[in-house]
Coordinates of C-alpha atoms and ligand atoms in Angstrom, one line a residue:
X1 CA 23.5 5.7 -17.9
X2 CA 25.4 2.2 -18.6
X3 CA 29.0 1.9 -17.1
X4 CA 28.0 5.3 -15.2
X5 CA 28.9 3.8 -11.5
X6 CA 32.0 2.4 -10.3
X7 CA 30.5 -1.1 -8.8
X8 CA 31.7 -4.4 -8.4
X9 CA 28.4 -6.0 -9.2
X10 CA 28.9 -8.0 -12.4
X11 CA 27.3 -6.8 -15.4
X12 CA 23.5 -7.8 -16.5
X13 CA 22.7 -9.3 -13.2
X14 CA 19.3 -10.7 -13.5
X15 CA 16.8 -10.8 -10.6
X16 CA 13.2 -12.2 -10.9
X17 CA 10.8 -11.0 -8.4
X18 CA 7.3 -9.9 -8.5
X19 CA 6.3 -7.1 -11.1
X20 CA 3.4 -5.3 -9.1
X21 CA 3.5 -2.3 -11.1
X22 CA 3.7 -2.2 -14.9
X23 CA 6.2 -0.5 -17.3
X24 CA 9.7 -0.2 -17.7
X25 CA 12.0 2.1 -15.7
X26 CA 15.8 2.8 -16.2
X27 CA 17.9 4.7 -13.4
X28 CA 20.4 4.8 -10.8
X29 CA 19.7 3.5 -7.6
X30 CA 19.0 4.9 -4.4
X31 CA 18.9 2.5 -1.6
X32 CA 17.0 3.3 1.1
X33 CA 17.4 0.4 3.9
X34 CA 19.0 -3.0 4.0
X35 CA 18.0 -6.2 4.9
X36 CA 18.7 -6.5 9.0
X37 CA 21.6 -9.1 9.1
X38 CA 22.8 -8.8 12.7
X39 CA 26.4 -9.6 12.7
X40 CA 26.8 -8.8 8.9
X41 CA 29.1 -5.7 7.8
X42 CA 28.5 -4.2 4.7
X43 CA 31.5 -2.9 3.1
X44 CA 31.2 0.5 1.2
X45 CA 33.4 2.2 -1.6
X46 CA 35.3 5.3 -1.0
X47 CA 33.0 7.0 -3.3
X48 CA 30.2 6.3 -0.9
X49 CA 31.7 7.3 2.2
X50 CA 30.4 10.9 2.3
X51 CA 26.9 9.9 1.5
X52 CA 26.9 6.9 4.4
X53 CA 28.1 9.6 6.8
X54 CA 25.3 12.3 5.6
X55 CA 23.1 9.5 6.0
X56 CA 24.0 9.1 9.8
X57 CA 24.2 12.7 10.6
X58 CA 20.6 12.9 9.2
X59 CA 19.6 10.2 11.3
X60 CA 21.1 12.2 14.3
X61 CA 19.2 15.2 13.6
X62 CA 15.9 13.3 12.7
X63 CA 16.2 11.8 16.3
X64 CA 17.2 14.9 18.3
X65 CA 14.2 16.7 16.4
X66 CA 11.6 13.4 17.4
X67 CA 12.8 13.8 21.1
X68 CA 12.2 17.2 21.5
X69 CA 8.9 17.0 19.8
X70 CA 7.7 14.4 21.8
X71 CA 9.0 16.4 25.0
X72 CA 7.1 19.3 23.9
X73 CA 3.9 17.0 23.8
X74 CA 4.2 16.0 27.2
X75 CA 1.6 18.3 28.8
X76 CA 0.4 16.3 31.7
X77 CA 2.3 17.9 34.8
X78 CA 2.3 14.2 36.5
X79 CA 4.6 13.4 33.6
X80 CA 7.2 15.9 33.7
X81 CA 9.2 14.1 36.1
X82 CA 10.0 11.4 33.2
X83 CA 11.0 13.9 31.1
X84 CA 14.7 13.2 32.1
X85 CA 14.5 10.1 30.3
X86 CA 14.3 11.9 27.1
X87 CA 16.9 14.4 28.0
X88 CA 19.3 11.3 28.8
X89 CA 18.9 10.3 25.2
X90 CA 19.4 13.7 23.8
X91 CA 22.5 13.6 25.6
X92 CA 23.6 10.2 24.0
X93 CA 22.9 11.8 20.9
X94 CA 24.7 15.1 21.5
X95 CA 27.9 12.7 22.8
X96 CA 30.9 13.7 20.5
X97 CA 32.5 10.0 21.5
X98 CA 29.4 8.3 20.2
X99 CA 28.5 9.9 17.1
X100 CA 32.4 11.0 16.2
X101 CA 33.1 7.2 16.9
X102 CA 30.5 6.1 14.3
X103 CA 31.6 8.4 11.6
X104 CA 35.1 7.6 12.2
X105 CA 34.1 3.8 11.5
X106 CA 32.6 4.9 8.1
X107 CA 35.4 6.7 6.9
X108 CA 38.3 4.6 8.2
X109 CA 36.9 1.0 7.7
X110 CA 34.8 2.0 4.9
X111 CA 31.4 0.3 6.1
X112 CA 28.3 1.5 5.9
X113 CA 26.6 3.7 8.5
X114 CA 24.3 0.9 9.7
X115 CA 27.1 -1.3 10.1
X116 CA 29.2 1.6 12.0
X117 CA 26.4 2.2 14.2
X118 CA 26.1 -1.4 15.0
X119 CA 29.7 -1.6 15.8
X120 CA 29.6 1.4 18.1
X121 CA 26.7 0.4 20.1
X122 CA 28.4 -3.1 20.7
X123 CA 31.1 -1.1 22.1
X124 CA 29.2 1.0 24.3
X125 CA 26.9 -1.7 25.6
X126 CA 30.2 -3.7 26.5
X127 CA 31.4 -0.5 28.7
X128 CA 28.0 -0.6 30.4
X129 CA 28.1 -4.3 31.1
X130 CA 31.3 -4.3 32.8
X131 CA 30.1 -1.6 35.3
X132 CA 29.3 -2.5 38.6
X133 CA 26.6 -0.4 39.6
X134 CA 23.1 -1.3 39.3
X135 CA 21.6 2.0 38.4
X136 CA 24.4 2.8 35.7
X137 CA 24.4 -0.7 34.2
X138 CA 20.2 -0.1 33.6
X139 CA 21.2 3.1 31.7
X140 CA 22.0 0.3 28.9
X141 CA 18.3 0.2 28.2
X142 CA 18.4 3.8 27.3
X143 CA 21.3 3.4 24.8
X144 CA 19.5 0.7 23.2
X145 CA 16.4 2.8 22.8
X146 CA 18.3 5.8 21.0
X147 CA 20.2 2.8 19.3
X148 CA 16.8 1.5 17.8
X149 CA 15.4 5.0 17.1
X150 CA 18.7 5.8 14.9
X151 CA 18.6 2.3 13.4
X152 CA 14.9 3.3 12.0
X153 CA 15.7 6.8 11.1
X154 CA 18.7 5.2 9.4
X155 CA 16.6 2.9 7.1
X156 CA 13.9 5.2 6.7
X157 CA 11.3 3.6 8.8
X158 CA 10.3 6.8 10.9
X159 CA 10.8 9.5 8.5
X160 CA 12.6 8.6 5.3
X161 CA 15.5 10.1 4.0
X162 CA 14.2 10.2 0.7
X163 CA 14.9 14.1 0.0
X164 CA 18.1 14.1 -1.7
X165 CA 17.1 12.2 -4.4
X166 CA 18.1 13.2 -8.0
X167 CA 16.3 12.9 -11.1
X168 CA 15.7 9.4 -12.7
X169 CA 16.3 7.0 -9.7
X170 CA 15.1 3.9 -9.1
X171 CA 14.3 3.6 -5.1
X172 CA 15.3 0.5 -3.6
X173 CA 14.9 -0.9 -0.1
X174 CA 14.7 -4.2 1.9
X175 CA 11.0 -3.0 2.6
X176 CA 9.1 0.0 1.5
X177 CA 6.3 1.1 3.8
X178 CA 3.1 2.9 2.4
X179 CA 4.4 5.8 4.5
X180 CA 7.6 6.0 3.0
X181 CA 6.1 5.3 -0.7
X182 CA 3.6 8.2 -0.3
X183 CA 6.6 11.0 0.6
X184 CA 8.5 10.1 -2.8
X185 CA 8.8 12.6 -5.4
X186 CA 6.8 11.4 -8.3
X187 CA 8.8 13.2 -10.7
X188 CA 12.0 11.8 -9.5
X189 CA 11.7 8.7 -8.4
X190 CA 10.8 6.3 -11.9
X191 CA 11.0 2.8 -10.3
X192 CA 10.9 1.0 -7.0
X193 CA 12.3 -2.3 -6.0
X194 CA 12.6 -4.1 -2.7
X195 CA 13.2 -7.3 -1.1
X196 CA 9.9 -7.8 0.4
X197 CA 6.3 -7.2 -0.5
X198 CA 3.5 -8.8 -2.4
X199 CA 1.2 -7.5 -5.2
X200 CA -1.5 -6.8 -3.1
X201 CA 0.3 -5.0 -0.7
X202 CA -0.9 -1.5 0.3
X203 CA 2.7 -0.6 -1.2
X204 CA 2.2 -2.0 -4.6
X205 CA -1.4 -0.4 -4.6
X206 CA 0.5 2.7 -4.1
X207 CA 3.0 2.3 -6.6
X208 CA 0.7 1.3 -9.5
X209 CA -1.5 4.7 -8.4
X210 CA 1.7 6.6 -9.0
X211 CA 2.2 4.7 -12.1
X212 CA 5.6 3.7 -11.1
X213 CA 6.6 0.7 -12.3
X214 CA 8.1 -1.8 -9.3
X215 CA 9.5 -5.3 -8.9
X216 CA 9.0 -6.6 -5.3
X217 CA 10.0 -9.9 -3.3
X218 CA 13.4 -9.5 -4.8
X219 CA 14.6 -11.3 -1.6
X220 CA 18.5 -10.1 -1.2
X221 CA 18.4 -7.3 -3.7
X222 CA 19.4 -4.6 -1.0
X223 CA 22.2 -6.6 0.5
X224 CA 24.5 -6.8 -2.6
X225 CA 23.3 -3.7 -4.2
X226 CA 24.8 -0.1 -3.8
X227 CA 23.7 3.6 -4.5
X228 CA 24.4 4.8 -7.7
X229 CA 24.4 1.6 -9.7
X230 CA 22.3 1.7 -12.8
X231 CA 19.0 -0.6 -12.7
X232 CA 16.6 -1.4 -15.0
X233 CA 13.1 -2.2 -13.5
X234 CA 10.6 -4.2 -15.6
X235 CA 7.5 -4.1 -13.7
X236 CA 5.4 -6.2 -16.5
X237 CA 7.5 -9.1 -16.2
X238 CA 8.6 -8.7 -12.8
X239 CA 12.2 -8.5 -13.5
X240 CA 15.0 -6.3 -12.3
X241 CA 18.5 -6.0 -14.0
X242 CA 21.6 -4.5 -12.1
X243 CA 24.5 -2.9 -13.8
X244 CA 23.0 -3.3 -17.2
X245 CA 25.6 -3.6 -20.4
X246 CA 24.8 -1.2 -23.4
X247 CA 23.3 -3.9 -25.7
X248 CA 20.6 -4.9 -22.6
X249 CA 20.1 -1.0 -21.9
X250 CA 19.2 -0.6 -25.6
X251 CA 16.7 -3.7 -25.8
X252 CA 15.0 -2.0 -22.7
X253 CA 14.5 1.3 -24.2
X254 CA 12.9 -0.2 -27.3
X255 CA 10.6 -2.7 -24.8
X256 CA 9.5 0.5 -23.0
X257 CA 8.8 2.4 -26.5
X258 CA 6.6 -0.4 -27.7
X259 CA 4.7 -0.9 -24.2
X260 CA 4.2 2.7 -24.3
X261 CA 2.7 2.5 -27.6
X262 CA 0.5 -0.3 -26.6
X263 CA -0.9 1.9 -24.2
X264 CA -1.4 4.2 -26.2
X265 CA -3.4 2.5 -28.4
X266 CA -5.8 1.1 -25.7
X267 CA -6.5 4.5 -24.8
X268 CA -8.6 4.7 -28.0
X269 CA -11.1 2.7 -26.2
X270 CA -11.6 5.0 -23.5
X271 CA -15.0 6.3 -24.7
X272 CA -16.5 3.0 -26.1
X273 CA -19.2 1.4 -23.9
X274 CA -18.1 -1.3 -21.5
X275 CA -20.7 -4.0 -22.8
X276 CA -20.5 -7.5 -23.8
X277 CA -21.2 -9.0 -27.4
X278 CA -24.6 -9.7 -26.1
X279 CA -25.3 -6.6 -24.6
X280 CA -24.3 -7.0 -20.9
X281 CA -23.6 -3.1 -19.6
X282 CA -20.6 -3.3 -16.7
X283 CA -19.8 -0.1 -14.9
X284 CA -16.1 0.2 -15.1
X285 CA -15.1 2.4 -12.2
X286 CA -11.7 3.5 -10.5
X287 CA -10.1 3.1 -7.3
X288 CA -8.4 6.4 -6.0
X289 CA -5.8 7.2 -3.7
X290 CA -5.3 10.7 -4.3
X291 CA -7.5 13.3 -5.6
X292 CA -5.3 14.3 -8.2
X293 CA -5.9 11.1 -9.9
X294 CA -9.7 11.9 -10.8
X295 CA -9.1 13.9 -14.2
X296 CA -6.9 11.3 -15.3
X297 CA -9.2 8.2 -14.6
X298 CA -11.9 10.3 -16.3
X299 CA -10.1 10.5 -19.2
X300 CA -9.5 6.6 -18.9
X301 CA -13.2 5.9 -19.1
X302 CA -13.6 5.6 -15.2
X303 CA -17.6 5.6 -14.9
X304 CA -17.2 6.6 -11.1
X305 CA -15.3 5.9 -8.0
X306 CA -15.9 2.6 -6.9
X307 CA -13.1 2.9 -4.0
X308 CA -11.8 6.1 -2.6
X309 CA -9.2 5.0 0.2
X310 CA -9.6 7.8 2.3
X311 CA -6.7 6.7 4.9
X312 CA -4.2 8.2 2.2
X313 CA -5.5 11.8 3.3
X314 CA -4.1 10.7 7.1
X315 CA -0.9 9.2 6.0
X316 CA 2.3 11.4 5.8
X317 CA 1.4 14.4 8.1
X318 CA 2.4 15.5 11.5
X319 CA -1.2 15.9 12.3
X320 CA -4.9 14.7 11.9
X321 CA -6.8 16.4 8.9
X322 CA -9.6 18.6 10.1
X323 CA -13.0 17.9 9.3
X324 CA -12.8 21.1 7.0
X325 CA -10.0 19.6 5.2
X326 CA -11.5 16.1 4.9
X327 CA -14.9 17.6 3.5
X328 CA -12.9 19.8 1.0
X329 CA -10.9 17.0 -0.2
X330 CA -13.7 14.8 -0.8
X331 CA -16.4 17.4 -1.8
X332 CA -13.8 17.9 -4.9
X333 CA -14.0 14.6 -6.2
X334 CA -17.2 13.8 -5.8
X335 CA -18.2 17.4 -7.7
X336 CA -15.7 16.5 -10.2
X337 CA -16.9 13.0 -10.9
X338 CA -20.8 14.2 -10.8
X339 CA -23.1 12.7 -12.1
X340 CA -20.8 9.6 -11.6
X341 CA -20.8 8.1 -8.1
X342 CA -17.9 8.2 -5.5
X343 CA -17.8 5.5 -3.1
X344 CA -16.0 6.6 -0.2
X345 CA -14.5 4.1 2.2
X346 CA -14.5 5.2 5.5
X347 CA -10.7 5.0 7.5
X348 CA -8.9 1.7 7.2
X349 CA -6.0 2.2 9.3
X350 CA -4.4 -0.7 11.0
X351 CA -2.8 -3.9 9.2
X352 CA 0.6 -2.2 7.2
X353 CA -1.4 1.4 7.2
X354 CA 0.0 2.6 10.0
X355 CA -0.9 6.4 11.0
X356 CA 1.4 6.8 14.1
X357 CA -0.5 9.7 15.6
X358 CA -3.7 7.8 15.8
X359 CA -2.3 3.9 15.6
X360 CA 0.0 3.8 18.5
X361 CA -0.3 0.1 19.5
X362 CA 2.0 -2.3 18.5
X363 CA 0.1 -5.4 18.0
X364 CA 1.2 -8.8 17.4
X365 CA -1.0 -9.7 14.6
X366 CA -1.8 -6.5 13.2
X367 CA -3.5 -7.7 10.1
X368 CA -6.2 -9.2 12.2
X369 CA -6.1 -6.6 14.9
X370 CA -7.7 -3.4 15.7
X371 CA -8.1 -2.3 12.1
X372 CA -10.6 -0.5 9.9
X373 CA -14.1 -0.1 11.5
X374 CA -12.8 -1.9 14.5
X375 CA -10.9 0.9 15.1
X376 CA -13.3 3.7 14.0
X377 CA -16.0 2.2 16.4
X378 CA -13.4 2.5 19.3
X379 CA -12.4 6.1 18.3
X380 CA -15.9 7.3 17.8
X381 CA -15.0 11.1 17.7
X382 CA -12.3 10.5 15.0
X383 CA -15.2 8.3 13.4
X384 CA -17.9 10.9 13.7
X385 CA -15.7 13.6 12.3
X386 CA -14.8 11.8 9.1
X387 CA -18.9 10.6 8.7
X388 CA -19.5 14.5 9.2
X389 CA -16.9 15.3 6.3
X390 CA -18.3 12.7 3.9
X391 CA -22.0 13.7 4.5
X392 CA -20.5 17.4 4.0
X393 CA -19.0 16.3 0.5
X394 CA -22.3 14.4 -0.7
X395 CA -24.0 17.7 -1.1
X396 CA -21.8 18.4 -4.0
X397 CA -22.5 15.1 -6.4
X398 CA -23.3 11.4 -5.9
X399 CA -21.4 10.4 -3.1
X400 CA -21.7 6.9 -1.2
X401 CA -20.4 5.8 2.0
X402 CA -18.6 2.6 2.6
X403 CA -17.5 0.6 5.7
X404 CA -14.4 -1.5 5.9
X405 CA -13.7 -5.1 7.4
X406 CA -17.2 -5.7 8.5
X407 CA -17.3 -9.3 10.3
X408 CA -20.6 -9.0 12.0
X409 CA -24.1 -7.6 11.4
X410 CA -23.6 -5.7 14.6
X411 CA -20.7 -3.7 13.3
X412 CA -22.9 -2.7 10.4
X413 CA -25.5 -1.3 12.7
X414 CA -23.1 0.5 14.8
X415 CA -21.6 2.0 11.9
X416 CA -25.0 3.1 10.8
X417 CA -26.2 4.3 14.0
X418 CA -22.9 6.7 14.1
X419 CA -24.0 7.9 10.8
X420 CA -27.5 8.8 11.9
X421 CA -26.6 10.4 14.7
X422 CA -24.2 12.5 12.6
X423 CA -27.1 13.4 10.2
X424 CA -29.0 14.5 13.1
X425 CA -26.4 16.7 14.2
X426 CA -26.1 18.1 10.8
X427 CA -29.9 18.7 10.5
X428 CA -29.7 20.5 13.9
X429 CA -26.8 22.8 12.5
X430 CA -28.7 23.0 9.2
X431 CA -25.9 21.9 7.1
X432 CA -27.1 20.4 4.3
X433 CA -26.0 16.7 2.7
X434 CA -27.5 14.0 0.8
X435 CA -30.5 12.6 2.8
X436 CA -30.5 9.7 0.6
X437 CA -26.8 8.9 0.7
X438 CA -26.3 5.6 -0.1
X439 CA -24.6 3.0 2.7
X440 CA -22.5 0.3 1.7
X441 CA -19.9 -2.2 3.3
X442 CA -16.4 -3.9 2.0
X443 CA -17.3 -7.7 1.7
X444 CA -13.5 -8.6 2.8
X445 CA -13.8 -11.2 5.5
X446 CA -14.8 -14.8 5.4
X447 CA -17.5 -14.0 8.0
X448 CA -19.0 -11.2 5.7
X449 CA -19.3 -13.2 2.7
X450 CA -20.9 -16.1 4.7
X451 CA -23.3 -13.9 6.1
X452 CA -24.0 -11.8 2.8
X453 CA -27.6 -12.9 2.4
X454 CA -28.4 -11.3 6.1
X455 CA -25.8 -8.2 5.7
X456 CA -27.5 -7.5 2.2
X457 CA -30.7 -6.9 3.8
X458 CA -29.3 -4.1 5.9
X459 CA -27.3 -2.0 3.1
X460 CA -27.5 -0.4 -0.3
X461 CA -24.4 -2.1 -1.9
X462 CA -21.4 -4.5 -1.4
X463 CA -17.7 -3.7 -2.3
X464 CA -16.0 -7.0 -2.5
X465 CA -12.6 -6.5 -1.5
X466 CA -10.4 -9.3 -2.8
X467 CA -7.2 -8.3 -1.5
X468 CA -8.5 -9.1 2.0
X469 CA -11.0 -11.4 1.3
X470 CA -8.4 -13.9 0.0
X471 CA -5.9 -13.3 2.5
X472 CA -8.4 -14.1 5.1
X473 CA -10.1 -16.8 3.4
X474 CA -6.6 -18.7 2.8
X475 CA -4.7 -17.5 6.1
X476 CA -2.4 -16.0 3.6
X477 CA -0.5 -12.6 4.4
X478 CA -1.2 -10.7 1.2
X479 CA 2.0 -8.8 1.6
X480 CA 4.5 -11.7 2.3
X481 CA 6.8 -13.2 -0.3
X482 CA 7.3 -16.5 1.1
X483 CA 3.7 -17.4 1.1
X484 CA 2.9 -15.6 -2.3
X485 CA 2.5 -18.9 -4.1
X486 CA -0.5 -19.6 -1.7
X487 CA -2.2 -16.4 -2.5
X488 CA -4.5 -18.0 -5.4
X489 CA -7.6 -15.8 -6.4
X490 CA -8.7 -19.0 -8.3
X491 CA -8.6 -21.2 -5.2
X492 CA -12.0 -23.2 -5.0
X493 CA -12.8 -21.8 -1.6
X494 CA -12.4 -18.1 -2.6
X495 CA -14.6 -18.8 -5.8
X496 CA -17.5 -20.2 -3.7
X497 CA -17.3 -17.1 -1.3
X498 CA -17.4 -14.9 -4.2
X499 CA -20.5 -16.8 -5.6
X500 CA -22.0 -16.5 -2.3
X501 CA -21.7 -13.0 -2.3
X502 CA -22.9 -12.3 -6.0
X503 CA -25.8 -14.5 -5.4
X504 CA -26.7 -12.9 -1.9
X505 CA -26.6 -9.4 -3.5
X506 CA -28.7 -10.4 -6.9
X507 CA -31.4 -11.7 -4.8
X508 CA -31.5 -8.8 -2.4
X509 CA -31.4 -6.1 -5.4
X510 CA -28.4 -4.5 -4.5
X511 CA -25.2 -3.7 -6.4
X512 CA -21.9 -5.5 -6.0
X513 CA -18.7 -4.3 -7.1
X514 CA -15.4 -5.9 -6.8
X515 CA -12.6 -3.1 -6.2
X516 CA -10.0 -5.8 -5.0
X517 CA -6.8 -6.2 -7.2
X518 CA -8.7 -9.3 -8.7
X519 CA -10.9 -6.8 -11.0
X520 CA -7.6 -5.5 -13.3
X521 CA -6.7 -8.8 -14.3
X522 CA -8.1 -10.0 -17.7
X523 CA -8.7 -13.1 -17.1
X524 CA -10.2 -12.8 -13.4
X525 CA -12.2 -9.7 -14.6
X526 CA -14.0 -12.5 -16.9
X527 CA -14.3 -14.9 -14.4
X528 CA -16.0 -12.3 -12.1
X529 CA -18.2 -11.3 -14.6
X530 CA -19.0 -15.3 -15.1
X531 CA -19.9 -15.0 -11.1
X532 CA -22.3 -12.3 -11.7
X533 CA -20.5 -9.3 -11.2
X534 CA -21.2 -6.6 -13.6
X535 CA -19.5 -3.6 -11.7
X536 CA -15.5 -3.7 -11.0
X537 CA -13.2 -1.1 -9.8
X538 CA -9.6 -0.5 -10.4
X539 CA -6.8 1.4 -11.1
X540 CA -7.8 3.7 -13.8
X541 CA -4.7 2.8 -15.6
X542 CA -6.1 -0.8 -16.1
X543 CA -10.0 0.2 -17.1
X544 CA -9.0 0.2 -21.1
X545 CA -7.4 -3.5 -21.3
X546 CA -10.4 -4.8 -19.5
X547 CA -12.9 -3.1 -21.4
X548 CA -11.4 -4.6 -24.6
X549 CA -11.7 -7.9 -23.0
X550 CA -15.5 -7.5 -22.0
X551 CA -16.4 -6.1 -25.4
X552 CA -15.1 -9.1 -26.7
X553 CA -16.9 -11.9 -25.1
X554 CA -20.3 -12.9 -24.4
X555 CA -22.1 -12.7 -20.8
X556 CA -23.5 -15.8 -21.3
X557 CA -20.1 -17.5 -22.4
X558 CA -18.4 -16.3 -19.4
X559 CA -21.2 -17.9 -17.2
X560 CA -21.0 -21.0 -18.7
X561 CA -17.2 -20.8 -18.6
X562 CA -17.3 -20.0 -14.9
X563 CA -20.0 -22.8 -14.1
X564 CA -17.6 -25.2 -15.4
X565 CA -15.3 -24.6 -12.5
X566 CA -17.8 -25.2 -9.7
X567 CA -16.8 -28.6 -9.0
X568 CA -13.2 -28.8 -9.5
X569 CA -11.3 -29.1 -6.3
X570 CA -7.7 -28.3 -6.6
X571 CA -5.5 -25.6 -8.5
X572 CA -4.2 -28.2 -11.1
X573 CA -7.4 -29.3 -12.2
X574 CA -8.9 -25.7 -12.4
X575 CA -5.7 -24.5 -14.5
X576 CA -6.1 -27.3 -16.8
X577 CA -9.9 -26.6 -17.0
X578 CA -8.8 -23.0 -17.9
X579 CA -6.5 -23.8 -20.3
X580 CA -8.6 -26.2 -22.5
X581 CA -12.0 -24.5 -22.3
X582 CA -10.3 -20.9 -22.2
X583 CA -8.6 -21.4 -25.5
X584 CA -11.6 -22.9 -26.9
X585 CA -14.1 -20.0 -25.8
X586 CA -12.1 -17.2 -26.0
X587 CA -8.8 -17.8 -28.3
X588 CA -6.3 -15.5 -27.9
X589 CA -7.9 -12.9 -25.8
X590 CA -5.5 -13.7 -22.4
X591 CA -3.0 -15.9 -21.3
X592 CA -4.1 -18.6 -19.0
X593 CA -1.2 -18.9 -16.0
Ligands
LIG1 C1 -9.4 -5.3 -0.6 O1 -8.9 -5.6 0.1 O2 -9.6 -5.9 -1.6 C2 -9.6 -3.6 -0.7 C3 -9.9 -3.2 -1.8 O3 -9.2 -2.9 0.2 P1 -7.4 -2.6 0.7 O4 -6.5 -3.4 -0.5 O5 -7.3 -1.2 1.0 O6 -7.4 -3.5 1.9
LIG2 MG1 -9.3 -4.7 2.2

């Protein structure tokens, strides 16, 4: 592996970023897209020419395919007169001068496909600018539109070119979207690295659910790396080593083995009860992204599914899954998990999770836009189809339905009204379902947390989504590396909100499970316990480690430990308290940041 690629990159170039999925991976780099740097030309080596030309040709082929598909989809006759626009775009793509020039630039000037395309576009734009005819000059817009499409395809933003990936590949990118990550071949891609992205971004969540080590937030990794260079990804410590020497390579191989051995040992606790030293039972459930994870989750000791992210069923396919397809996929998980509960969250698209067929609107601020139930309550047909599928799945075991991104009581009532209508339909059609299907909501907006006592009267359970709750409470984009330092689960405002929710749930006698990415962290798990949360849900891989911590502490100690936090107002005070008090009460159990 070491020294296998010809590269100008110095030996052992070490980069630190955010370790978003643990483990160590070693492989050759496949760079999917680079940072957009207008005006900067990326040089390539002679060895990379064929690959870049191939990438460009693939982007042209994909663009043609997409435009033809778009044309076929236009069935409204009134739109037919506009078909010429698509034809004009297809003509540009068929123009030998346009594509031939770009390929020649890659070959002769030894520059990347993206750089070559930029240069061709600039040249053609200059020609259009010089034309003294308004109509023809306006055709520049067509050229730009084709250029944008090609660039997106080249960067893998529309349909990624991840097909040619070889064995043991580290997939690198400026930015990895959840849609791209969904498509990777888990047998071949062993590690992920990207310039952007945060720990609780959905791409990071997917990396963890695939069990693929990943380091994000590497800033300029994509701009200096090249295809084929050997890379070590240490997702446990958030380190990436580019072009490692033999010595470093061997050190990481040893570290990889040691980590795998430690994991194996932890697995032995899978069958033990999740119970504190003073007898408090804790329910440890798993978050599921893919139905195939169910078996492994049970092996790791999951006592149910605390969060099933159904939007994954909608990503990475050309159409929307039918009611039968959804009912079958959900029913299989419910049946396999029985008698344990499976908490099925209705569609949470929007934000970073774009499903092109159903979320066509570009929004300036998608995280606060038409997301989750806001979308479902507008697209009632789609929503009811999903609710029918969930109800049908409920007859196979113990299902629960849950609504995401609730921000008001009216939304809860509107969702429940849809559910009732669907139940009536099913009864009429004599289709079986669980009449007592529990109904819950995600508490992940500050408004839901503040109104928790009122909302608790209306539902059977809460699931606290700390990823979004922290993001919205602190106004910090959960996927943005630049503000990652502000994304603080121990912020006093976050802790206060969590306490409000736990107390409201306890008072109303309903369950409250934390299913955000706070739950799998040993220290945070203990704090959540101290706040009164006795249900936690996480990627199943983390269940054994969290169980080990919970079995080593007393519930009363955790409560007292957290009570001492309530009057502290700054991060510094909180960190100092955790260090002193944590060391005293729970010596050697976990590291305090
Ligand atoms: C959360 O917000 O904490 C959560 C579990 O939901 P998601 O990560 O899918 O937004
Ligand atoms: Mg959420």
